[in-house]
Short mmCIF file of C-alpha atoms in Angstrom, two decimals:
data_model
loop_
_atom_site.label_atom_id
_atom_site.label_comp_id
_atom_site.label_asym_id
_atom_site.label_seq_id
_atom_site.Cartn_x
_atom_site.Cartn_y
_atom_site.Cartn_z
CA MET U 1 1.56 1.35 9.94
CA ALA U 2 2.03 -1.39 7.27
CA GLY U 3 -0.47 -1.33 4.56
CA ASN U 4 -1.59 2.08 5.76
CA ARG U 5 0.62 4.34 3.91
CA GLU U 6 -1.74 6.78 2.39
CA PHE U 7 -1.48 9.26 5.28
CA PHE U 8 2.26 9.17 5.28
CA TYR U 9 2.55 9.61 1.47
CA ARG U 10 0.14 12.47 1.54
CA ARG U 11 1.86 14.23 4.38
CA LEU U 12 5.36 13.62 2.69
CA HIS U 13 4.01 15.04 -0.56
CA SER U 14 2.82 18.22 1.26
CA LEU U 15 6.12 18.58 3.07
CA LEU U 16 8.38 17.96 0.13
CA GLY U 17 6.49 20.57 -1.96
CA VAL U 18 7.70 23.15 0.52
CA ILE U 19 10.87 21.70 1.98
CA PRO U 20 12.93 21.33 -0.13
CA VAL U 21 11.26 21.85 -3.49
CA GLY U 22 9.60 25.23 -2.68
CA ILE U 23 12.87 26.48 -1.00
CA PHE U 24 14.91 25.44 -3.88
CA LEU U 25 12.52 27.15 -6.29
CA THR U 26 12.73 30.38 -4.49
CA GLN U 27 16.54 30.15 -4.36
CA HIS U 28 16.65 29.35 -8.09
CA LEU U 29 14.53 32.35 -9.02
CA VAL U 30 16.72 34.57 -6.81
CA VAL U 31 19.94 33.35 -8.49
CA ASN U 32 18.32 33.86 -11.91
CA TYR U 33 17.60 37.42 -10.96
CA PHE U 34 21.35 38.07 -11.24
CA ALA U 35 20.61 38.19 -14.99
CA THR U 36 19.06 41.55 -14.50
CA ARG U 37 22.52 42.83 -13.56
CA GLY U 38 23.96 41.68 -16.86
CA PRO U 39 25.46 38.44 -18.21
CA GLU U 40 28.70 38.61 -16.15
CA ALA U 41 26.78 38.77 -12.90
CA PHE U 42 24.54 35.83 -13.91
CA ASN U 43 27.49 33.76 -15.06
CA ARG U 44 29.29 34.26 -11.77
CA ALA U 45 26.22 33.25 -9.74
CA ALA U 46 25.55 30.23 -11.95
CA SER U 47 29.13 29.01 -11.77
CA PHE U 48 29.03 29.55 -8.01
CA MET U 49 25.94 27.31 -7.73
CA ALA U 50 27.36 24.81 -10.20
CA ASN U 51 30.60 24.48 -8.18
CA LEU U 52 29.00 24.05 -4.84
CA PRO U 53 30.74 21.23 -2.87
CA PHE U 54 28.82 17.95 -2.79
CA ARG U 55 26.94 19.09 -5.87
CA TYR U 56 25.67 15.74 -6.98
CA PHE U 57 24.51 14.83 -3.45
CA LEU U 58 22.67 18.16 -3.11
CA GLU U 59 21.17 17.71 -6.56
CA ILE U 60 19.93 14.26 -5.90
CA PHE U 61 18.60 14.74 -2.40
CA ILE U 62 17.53 18.32 -2.37
CA ILE U 63 16.13 18.55 -5.90
CA PHE U 64 15.56 15.37 -7.91
CA LEU U 65 14.32 12.68 -5.52
CA PRO U 66 11.93 15.11 -3.63
CA LEU U 67 10.73 16.57 -6.94
CA LEU U 68 10.21 13.19 -8.49
CA PHE U 69 8.07 11.87 -5.61
CA HIS U 70 6.18 15.17 -5.46
CA ALA U 71 5.51 15.06 -9.20
CA ILE U 72 4.42 11.46 -9.47
CA TYR U 73 2.28 11.30 -6.31
CA GLY U 74 0.89 14.63 -7.29
CA LEU U 75 -0.21 13.30 -10.63
CA TYR U 76 -1.93 10.53 -8.81
CA ILE U 77 -3.77 13.08 -6.59
CA ALA U 78 -4.76 15.28 -9.51
CA PHE U 79 -6.20 12.40 -11.44
CA THR U 80 -8.26 11.04 -8.52
CA ALA U 81 -10.22 14.26 -8.18
CA GLN U 82 -13.45 14.75 -9.95
CA ASN U 83 -13.49 18.52 -10.58
CA ASN U 84 -16.83 20.27 -10.12
CA VAL U 85 -16.33 24.01 -10.55
CA SER U 86 -19.19 24.28 -12.96
CA ARG U 87 -21.53 23.25 -10.28
CA TYR U 88 -19.63 24.75 -7.24
CA GLY U 89 -18.00 27.92 -8.43
CA TYR U 90 -16.52 28.87 -5.01
CA PHE U 91 -13.19 30.63 -4.84
CA ARG U 92 -11.40 27.74 -2.99
CA ASN U 93 -12.86 25.22 -5.37
CA TRP U 94 -11.31 27.21 -8.26
CA MET U 95 -7.95 27.17 -6.42
CA PHE U 96 -8.34 23.46 -5.99
CA VAL U 97 -8.71 22.98 -9.71
CA LEU U 98 -5.86 25.53 -10.49
CA GLN U 99 -3.59 23.74 -8.09
CA ARG U 100 -4.04 20.51 -9.96
CA LEU U 101 -3.90 22.22 -13.38
CA THR U 102 -0.69 24.30 -12.60
CA GLY U 103 0.77 21.11 -11.13
CA ILE U 104 0.48 19.39 -14.50
CA VAL U 105 1.69 22.43 -16.48
CA THR U 106 4.59 22.77 -14.06
CA LEU U 107 5.53 19.14 -14.46
CA ILE U 108 5.66 19.51 -18.34
CA PHE U 109 7.57 22.81 -18.11
CA VAL U 110 10.09 21.56 -15.51
CA THR U 111 10.68 18.25 -17.47
CA TRP U 112 11.36 20.37 -20.67
CA HIS U 113 13.49 22.74 -18.66
CA VAL U 114 15.57 20.08 -17.05
CA TRP U 115 16.14 18.50 -20.37
CA GLU U 116 17.30 21.70 -22.00
CA THR U 117 19.62 22.78 -19.20
CA ARG U 118 20.76 20.09 -16.72
CA VAL U 119 20.66 17.13 -19.02
CA GLN U 120 22.47 19.09 -21.83
CA ALA U 121 25.05 20.13 -19.21
CA ALA U 122 25.55 16.49 -18.42
CA PHE U 123 26.21 16.01 -22.15
CA GLY U 124 28.87 18.61 -22.00
CA ALA U 125 27.03 21.96 -22.70
CA GLU U 126 28.00 24.90 -20.42
CA VAL U 127 25.23 26.45 -18.31
CA ASN U 128 25.58 30.19 -18.74
CA TYR U 129 23.79 33.32 -19.88
CA GLU U 130 24.22 32.50 -23.52
CA MET U 131 22.52 29.05 -23.16
CA VAL U 132 19.33 30.63 -21.74
CA ALA U 133 19.51 33.58 -24.08
CA ASN U 134 19.59 31.06 -27.01
CA ILE U 135 16.50 29.32 -25.61
CA VAL U 136 14.38 32.32 -25.13
CA ASP U 137 15.53 33.83 -28.39
CA ASN U 138 12.46 32.11 -29.88
CA PRO U 139 9.46 34.05 -28.86
CA LEU U 140 7.46 30.86 -28.51
CA MET U 141 9.91 29.48 -26.08
CA LEU U 142 9.90 32.77 -24.14
CA ALA U 143 6.05 32.53 -23.90
CA PHE U 144 6.37 28.89 -22.76
CA TYR U 145 8.98 29.85 -20.16
CA ILE U 146 6.76 32.73 -18.89
CA VAL U 147 3.73 30.50 -18.65
CA GLY U 148 5.86 27.82 -16.98
CA ILE U 149 7.33 30.25 -14.37
CA VAL U 150 3.93 31.70 -13.45
CA SER U 151 2.42 28.26 -13.16
CA THR U 152 5.16 27.00 -11.04
CA VAL U 153 5.12 30.01 -8.74
CA PHE U 154 1.28 29.74 -8.41
CA HIS U 155 1.58 26.12 -7.54
CA PHE U 156 4.12 26.83 -4.88
CA ALA U 157 2.29 29.91 -3.35
CA ASN U 158 -1.17 28.13 -3.25
CA GLY U 159 0.52 24.92 -2.16
CA LEU U 160 1.92 26.86 0.76
CA TRP U 161 -1.62 27.77 1.69
CA SER U 162 -2.86 24.15 1.69
CA PHE U 163 0.45 23.06 3.41
CA CYS U 164 -0.61 25.25 6.30
CA VAL U 165 -4.03 23.69 6.39
CA SER U 166 -2.83 20.12 5.92
CA TRP U 167 -0.31 20.39 8.85
CA GLY U 168 -2.88 22.06 11.05
CA LEU U 169 -1.10 25.45 11.23
CA THR U 170 -4.03 27.57 10.02
CA VAL U 171 -7.22 26.26 11.54
CA THR U 172 -9.72 29.01 11.81
CA PRO U 173 -11.46 30.48 8.76
CA ARG U 174 -9.89 33.86 9.64
CA SER U 175 -6.32 32.55 9.64
CA GLN U 176 -6.95 30.73 6.36
CA GLN U 177 -8.40 33.85 4.82
CA ILE U 178 -5.40 36.01 5.90
CA PHE U 179 -3.13 33.30 4.66
CA THR U 180 -4.86 33.39 1.23
CA TYR U 181 -3.78 37.07 0.97
CA VAL U 182 -0.25 36.26 2.20
CA THR U 183 0.22 33.47 -0.33
CA MET U 184 -1.24 35.51 -3.17
CA VAL U 185 1.29 38.27 -2.31
CA ILE U 186 4.02 35.64 -2.49
CA PHE U 187 2.62 34.55 -5.84
CA VAL U 188 2.75 38.06 -7.29
CA ALA U 189 6.13 38.90 -5.79
CA LEU U 190 7.81 35.69 -7.00
CA SER U 191 6.19 36.01 -10.39
CA ILE U 192 7.69 39.45 -10.78
CA VAL U 193 11.11 38.11 -9.77
CA GLY U 194 10.83 35.18 -12.21
CA ILE U 195 9.47 37.15 -15.19
CA ARG U 196 11.97 40.06 -14.76
CA ALA U 197 14.77 37.48 -14.70
CA ILE U 198 13.71 35.59 -17.84
CA LEU U 199 13.13 38.88 -19.67
CA ALA U 200 16.69 39.86 -18.86
CA PHE U 201 17.78 36.94 -21.24
CA ALA U 202 15.33 37.89 -24.06
CA MET H 1 -61.32 32.10 -16.87
CA SER H 2 -57.73 32.72 -15.83
CA GLU H 3 -55.19 30.09 -16.84
CA LYS H 4 -54.31 27.63 -14.10
CA LYS H 5 -50.82 27.91 -12.72
CA THR H 6 -48.58 24.87 -13.00
CA ILE H 7 -45.14 23.71 -11.88
CA ARG H 8 -42.65 22.19 -14.30
CA LEU H 9 -40.25 19.50 -13.04
CA ILE H 10 -37.52 17.55 -14.91
CA VAL H 11 -36.73 14.47 -12.97
CA THR H 12 -33.67 12.28 -13.60
CA ARG H 13 -34.99 8.80 -13.21
CA GLN H 14 -33.51 5.34 -13.08
CA ASP H 15 -35.50 2.23 -12.97
CA ARG H 16 -32.86 -0.17 -11.36
CA PRO H 17 -29.47 0.33 -9.69
CA ASP H 18 -27.72 -0.88 -12.79
CA SER H 19 -29.95 0.63 -15.52
CA ALA H 20 -29.24 3.85 -17.49
CA PRO H 21 -30.70 7.16 -16.03
CA TYR H 22 -33.20 9.13 -18.29
CA GLU H 23 -35.11 12.41 -17.84
CA GLU H 24 -38.78 12.75 -17.53
CA GLU H 25 -40.73 16.05 -17.48
CA PHE H 26 -43.67 16.66 -15.36
CA GLU H 27 -46.34 19.46 -15.20
CA ILE H 28 -48.25 19.56 -12.02
CA PRO H 29 -50.89 22.01 -10.64
CA TYR H 30 -49.57 24.80 -8.46
CA ARG H 31 -50.63 25.15 -4.89
CA PRO H 32 -49.34 27.85 -2.50
CA ASN H 33 -46.52 27.01 -0.12
CA MET H 34 -45.43 23.84 -1.88
CA ASN H 35 -42.11 22.16 -1.30
CA VAL H 36 -40.33 19.68 -3.62
CA ILE H 37 -41.72 16.79 -1.63
CA SER H 38 -45.27 17.86 -1.97
CA ALA H 39 -44.71 18.30 -5.60
CA LEU H 40 -43.28 14.61 -5.76
CA MET H 41 -46.34 13.60 -3.74
CA GLU H 42 -48.54 15.15 -6.40
CA ILE H 43 -46.78 13.11 -9.08
CA ARG H 44 -47.32 9.97 -6.97
CA ARG H 45 -51.02 10.93 -6.70
CA ASN H 46 -51.31 11.22 -10.41
CA PRO H 47 -48.29 9.67 -12.20
CA VAL H 48 -48.75 11.26 -15.59
CA ASN H 49 -45.78 13.09 -17.36
CA ALA H 50 -45.84 16.21 -19.24
CA LYS H 51 -46.73 14.49 -22.55
CA GLY H 52 -49.76 13.19 -20.89
CA GLU H 53 -48.54 9.61 -20.76
CA LYS H 54 -49.06 7.39 -17.85
CA THR H 55 -45.83 6.56 -15.95
CA THR H 56 -44.49 5.06 -12.74
CA PRO H 57 -44.43 7.33 -9.72
CA VAL H 58 -41.10 8.87 -8.88
CA THR H 59 -39.24 7.17 -6.07
CA TRP H 60 -37.44 9.31 -3.35
CA ASP H 61 -36.45 8.91 0.33
CA MET H 62 -37.98 11.06 3.09
CA ASN H 63 -38.63 10.81 6.79
CA CYS H 64 -38.72 13.81 9.17
CA LEU H 65 -39.87 16.47 6.73
CA GLU H 66 -38.15 19.17 8.89
CA GLU H 67 -34.54 19.05 7.78
CA VAL H 68 -33.13 17.10 10.70
CA CYS H 69 -32.96 13.52 9.43
CA GLY H 70 -31.04 14.01 6.03
CA ALA H 71 -32.95 11.31 4.20
CA CYS H 72 -34.58 13.44 1.51
CA SER H 73 -31.36 14.97 0.16
CA MET H 74 -31.16 15.29 -3.74
CA VAL H 75 -29.66 17.50 -6.23
CA ILE H 76 -32.09 20.32 -6.81
CA ASN H 77 -31.36 22.71 -9.74
CA GLY H 78 -27.73 21.72 -9.56
CA LYS H 79 -27.13 21.95 -5.88
CA PRO H 80 -27.48 19.11 -3.32
CA ARG H 81 -29.95 19.93 -0.54
CA GLN H 82 -32.93 18.57 1.34
CA SER H 83 -36.17 18.49 -0.63
CA CYS H 84 -38.26 19.14 2.43
CA THR H 85 -36.85 22.65 2.83
CA ALA H 86 -36.65 23.29 -0.89
CA LEU H 87 -39.65 25.60 -1.48
CA ILE H 88 -41.20 25.69 -4.94
CA ASP H 89 -41.75 29.44 -4.77
CA LYS H 90 -38.07 30.02 -4.30
CA LEU H 91 -36.97 27.72 -7.15
CA GLU H 92 -36.40 28.61 -10.74
CA GLN H 93 -38.44 26.56 -13.16
CA PRO H 94 -38.28 24.04 -14.63
CA ILE H 95 -37.03 22.48 -11.46
CA ARG H 96 -34.42 19.89 -12.10
CA LEU H 97 -34.28 16.96 -9.68
CA GLU H 98 -31.38 14.55 -9.80
CA PRO H 99 -30.18 11.83 -7.35
CA MET H 100 -26.84 12.45 -5.41
CA ARG H 101 -24.81 10.26 -7.76
CA THR H 102 -21.92 10.15 -5.35
CA PHE H 103 -23.87 7.46 -3.79
CA PRO H 104 -25.22 4.30 -5.44
CA VAL H 105 -28.68 5.07 -6.88
CA VAL H 106 -31.28 2.65 -5.75
CA ARG H 107 -34.14 4.05 -7.92
CA ASP H 108 -35.03 7.41 -9.29
CA LEU H 109 -34.03 9.98 -6.65
CA GLN H 110 -33.36 7.37 -3.85
CA VAL H 111 -29.77 6.75 -3.05
CA ASP H 112 -27.93 4.32 -0.66
CA ARG H 113 -26.01 6.31 1.94
CA SER H 114 -24.72 3.08 3.69
CA ARG H 115 -21.09 4.16 3.25
CA MET H 116 -21.59 7.14 5.56
CA PHE H 117 -22.97 5.03 8.32
CA ASP H 118 -20.10 2.52 7.74
CA SER H 119 -17.69 5.52 8.17
CA LEU H 120 -19.28 6.48 11.46
CA LYS H 121 -18.65 2.94 12.71
CA LYS H 122 -15.10 2.96 11.35
CA VAL H 123 -14.31 6.19 13.24
CA LYS H 124 -16.18 5.14 16.47
CA ALA H 125 -18.55 8.03 16.34
CA TRP H 126 -20.11 7.32 19.75
CA ILE H 127 -19.49 7.77 23.44
CA PRO H 128 -18.90 4.37 25.15
CA ILE H 129 -20.97 4.47 28.45
CA ASP H 130 -21.69 0.84 28.99
CA GLY H 131 -19.88 -1.24 31.52
CA THR H 132 -20.41 -4.50 33.54
CA TYR H 133 -21.22 -2.31 36.52
CA ASP H 134 -22.58 1.17 36.93
CA LEU H 135 -19.92 3.56 35.78
CA GLY H 136 -21.57 6.54 37.47
CA PRO H 137 -22.04 10.02 36.07
CA GLY H 138 -19.39 11.10 33.55
CA PRO H 139 -17.25 14.30 33.91
CA ARG H 140 -19.03 17.52 33.31
CA MET H 141 -18.73 19.52 30.22
CA PRO H 142 -18.33 23.40 30.36
CA GLU H 143 -21.46 25.01 29.07
CA ARG H 144 -19.52 27.10 26.44
CA LYS H 145 -17.95 23.89 25.04
CA ARG H 146 -21.33 22.12 25.04
CA GLN H 147 -22.75 24.97 22.98
CA TRP H 148 -19.84 24.72 20.62
CA ALA H 149 -20.13 20.97 20.38
CA TYR H 150 -23.93 21.33 19.69
CA GLU H 151 -23.11 22.84 16.37
CA LEU H 152 -21.01 19.87 15.34
CA SER H 153 -23.75 17.47 16.63
CA LYS H 154 -26.23 19.01 14.09
CA CYS H 155 -24.70 16.68 11.37
CA MET H 156 -27.62 14.54 10.03
CA THR H 157 -25.46 12.32 7.79
CA CYS H 158 -27.46 13.78 4.78
CA GLY H 159 -24.53 13.30 2.26
CA VAL H 160 -24.59 16.81 0.86
CA CYS H 161 -20.93 17.44 1.74
CA LEU H 162 -19.83 14.15 0.17
CA GLU H 163 -21.77 15.03 -3.02
CA ALA H 164 -20.10 18.48 -3.13
CA CYS H 165 -16.59 17.16 -2.41
CA PRO H 166 -14.48 16.65 -5.60
CA ASN H 167 -12.45 14.06 -3.75
CA VAL H 168 -15.25 11.85 -2.88
CA ASN H 169 -15.79 9.76 -6.07
CA SER H 170 -15.46 6.33 -7.49
CA LYS H 171 -11.67 6.82 -8.06
CA SER H 172 -10.89 7.52 -4.45
CA ASN H 173 -11.71 6.01 -1.14
CA PHE H 174 -11.96 9.30 0.81
CA ILE H 175 -14.47 9.01 3.66
CA GLY H 176 -15.51 12.60 3.28
CA PRO H 177 -16.07 15.61 5.56
CA ALA H 178 -19.01 14.42 7.68
CA PRO H 179 -17.42 11.51 9.48
CA LEU H 180 -14.27 13.52 10.04
CA SER H 181 -16.17 16.31 11.75
CA GLN H 182 -17.85 13.62 13.96
CA VAL H 183 -14.37 12.54 15.12
CA ARG H 184 -13.73 16.16 16.34
CA LEU H 185 -17.11 16.13 18.09
CA PHE H 186 -16.66 12.85 19.99
CA ASN H 187 -13.02 13.60 20.78
CA ALA H 188 -14.17 16.83 22.42
CA HIS H 189 -16.47 15.06 24.79
CA PRO H 190 -14.85 14.43 28.15
CA THR H 191 -15.82 10.71 28.12
CA GLY H 192 -15.36 10.33 24.33
CA ALA H 193 -11.87 11.79 24.67
CA MET H 194 -10.85 8.42 26.22
CA HIS H 195 -10.99 6.91 22.71
CA LYS H 196 -9.35 9.93 21.05
CA ALA H 197 -6.23 7.99 19.79
CA GLU H 198 -8.30 5.16 18.37
CA ARG H 199 -10.46 7.70 16.39
CA LEU H 200 -7.32 9.54 15.22
CA ALA H 201 -5.72 6.27 14.11
CA ALA H 202 -8.84 5.46 12.12
CA ILE H 203 -8.73 8.73 10.18
CA MET H 204 -5.04 8.53 9.75
CA GLY H 205 -5.55 5.36 7.74
CA ASP H 206 -6.20 4.84 4.05
CA GLY H 207 -8.94 6.99 2.68
CA GLY H 208 -8.88 9.22 5.73
CA LEU H 209 -8.19 12.85 6.68
CA ALA H 210 -5.09 13.22 4.46
CA ASN H 211 -7.22 12.75 1.37
CA CYS H 212 -8.90 16.08 1.83
CA GLY H 213 -7.84 18.45 -1.00
CA ASN H 214 -9.16 21.73 0.61
CA SER H 215 -11.61 22.61 -2.05
CA GLN H 216 -13.87 23.59 0.87
CA ASN H 217 -17.02 22.93 -1.09
CA CYS H 218 -18.32 21.00 2.00
CA VAL H 219 -18.51 23.99 4.26
CA GLN H 220 -20.25 26.01 1.57
CA SER H 221 -22.67 23.35 1.00
CA CYS H 222 -23.60 21.98 4.55
CA PRO H 223 -27.37 22.78 5.16
CA LYS H 224 -26.58 22.79 8.92
CA GLY H 225 -23.64 25.39 8.66
CA ILE H 226 -21.27 22.99 10.33
CA PRO H 227 -17.70 24.41 10.21
CA LEU H 228 -16.41 21.31 8.37
CA THR H 229 -13.23 22.83 7.10
CA THR H 230 -12.38 24.10 10.52
CA SER H 231 -12.94 20.59 11.89
CA ILE H 232 -10.65 19.16 9.19
CA ALA H 233 -7.90 21.70 9.89
CA ALA H 234 -8.12 21.09 13.69
CA LEU H 235 -7.89 17.26 13.05
CA ASN H 236 -4.95 17.92 10.88
CA ARG H 237 -3.29 19.65 13.81
CA GLU H 238 -4.27 16.65 16.08
CA ALA H 239 -2.98 14.19 13.57
CA THR H 240 0.29 16.08 13.23
CA ILE H 241 0.78 15.80 17.02
CA GLN H 242 -0.38 12.22 17.09
CA MET H 243 2.03 11.39 14.28
CA PHE H 244 5.06 12.69 16.19
CA ARG H 245 3.66 11.04 19.36
CA ASN H 246 3.44 7.71 17.61
CA PHE H 247 6.85 7.96 16.16
CA PHE H 248 9.00 9.57 18.87
CA GLY H 249 6.68 9.12 21.87
CA SER H 250 6.92 6.56 24.53
CA ASP H 251 4.96 3.31 24.68
CA GLU H 252 2.52 4.81 27.07
CA VAL H 253 -1.04 4.48 25.84
#
C-alpha cells in the first residue's frame, strides 16, 4: 500500500463527492426551498439547521474536510487532463470536459458563498432570509448564484454517473446509457429546486 | 488530353526525436484503390514535395498491411487509425498525416510505442503455462466465453486508444485503456485466473485503473471495436471487491 496511494485517493475522491458532499448539497437545496414559503419558513428551517447538536463536529466532518479534499484533489485531476473535444466531439468526452469545468466554477462559487455566509456568521452576522436577500439584491450576484447553483448541481449529477462507473455499479453500455438519463433528470430536477429557491430571495 | 488526377497530402514531419515538427505538402499521381501506405510509398519512390523540391522520404512504421499488427497507426485527417486501412478514395483531401504525439516521435510519422509493451509486462498480460514438469492440459473454457474473450484478444497494441484518451499525456502516468482490457482478458482465462490478484494489484497501483476519467473516447476510437469501457467498468467492480478483500479479508492468498 505504501507509496501506492493514487488508487486510494481517486476512490476516496469519488466517494466523498457523493457521500457526504452530494448528500449535503441535496439537503442544503431542500432546506433553501423553504424560502419559497416565505421568509418566516426559511428562517425557521435555517435556525433549525444552525442549532443542530454537535454543529461544529458535523460541519467539519460532514462538510468542510470532505469538501476540501474533494476540491483540492479534483483540481489536480482537472489539470492533469489534456482536453481534446475539438478532435473527439463525442457526448461522453463533452461531459468529461464539462465535469472538470463545472468543478472549477463550483469551487470558485462555493468559496465565495462560504465567505459570504458561513465566514460572516463566524464574525457575528446572522444567517437568515435577509442576509441572502441582500446578496441577491444585486442582479450580477443573482446571476452569479444561478450559474453557481446550476454548475454545482451538474457537477453532482454527472459525478453520480461517473461514481457508478468508477465503483463498478454500472458496467454494461446499456446500464451506463440509462444512468445518463437518470442523472440528467436529477440535474434538471435539482436545478429547478435550486433556482426556484434563490429566486424566492430576489 | 485530360488532366492527370493527383492526391494532395500534408505530412507533419520531424527530423529527429528532439527537433521541431514542420509540415510538408506533397502532390502525387492518383492510382485507383490506393491506401495511405501506398501513397507514402509513392513519396518514397520519388521524394519531391509539392513545390517541386527534392526532399527526404517520409518515415513511417508498418508491418502486416491488414490491420492486425497495429504498427502503422498515425493521425489521419485528425483521427488516429491504421494507415493500411485508410483508403485514399474515402478520405477528404488534402489528406493530413501526423504522428500519434502521445508517444515519443522517432522520426516523421514513426513513434515509439514501448510504453504499451512495458505496460503489458507490468500487468502480466500472459498465461503462465511453463513448469519444471509437464503441467498437463489446462481446464477447458466454455465456447461462449471463448467467443467473448476472442473479441478482447483482438487488441493489437496499436495505441489509438491511448492517443484518443485525454488522461494519457505527459502530465499523467495513466497506463491507458489497452493494457487494462488485457487484464480482463487474461483474468477471464481459466489458467490465467490463477494470477488474477497479481494483475489487479498492478492496475490498482499508481497510474492504473483509477486514473480513467470516463471520457470514453477509447471505445469510440478502437479500430477493433473492443468494448474498452465495459472492460474498465468491469475491472472497477473487480477492484472494488479486491479492495474490500485486501482490507477486511483474511490472510488467505
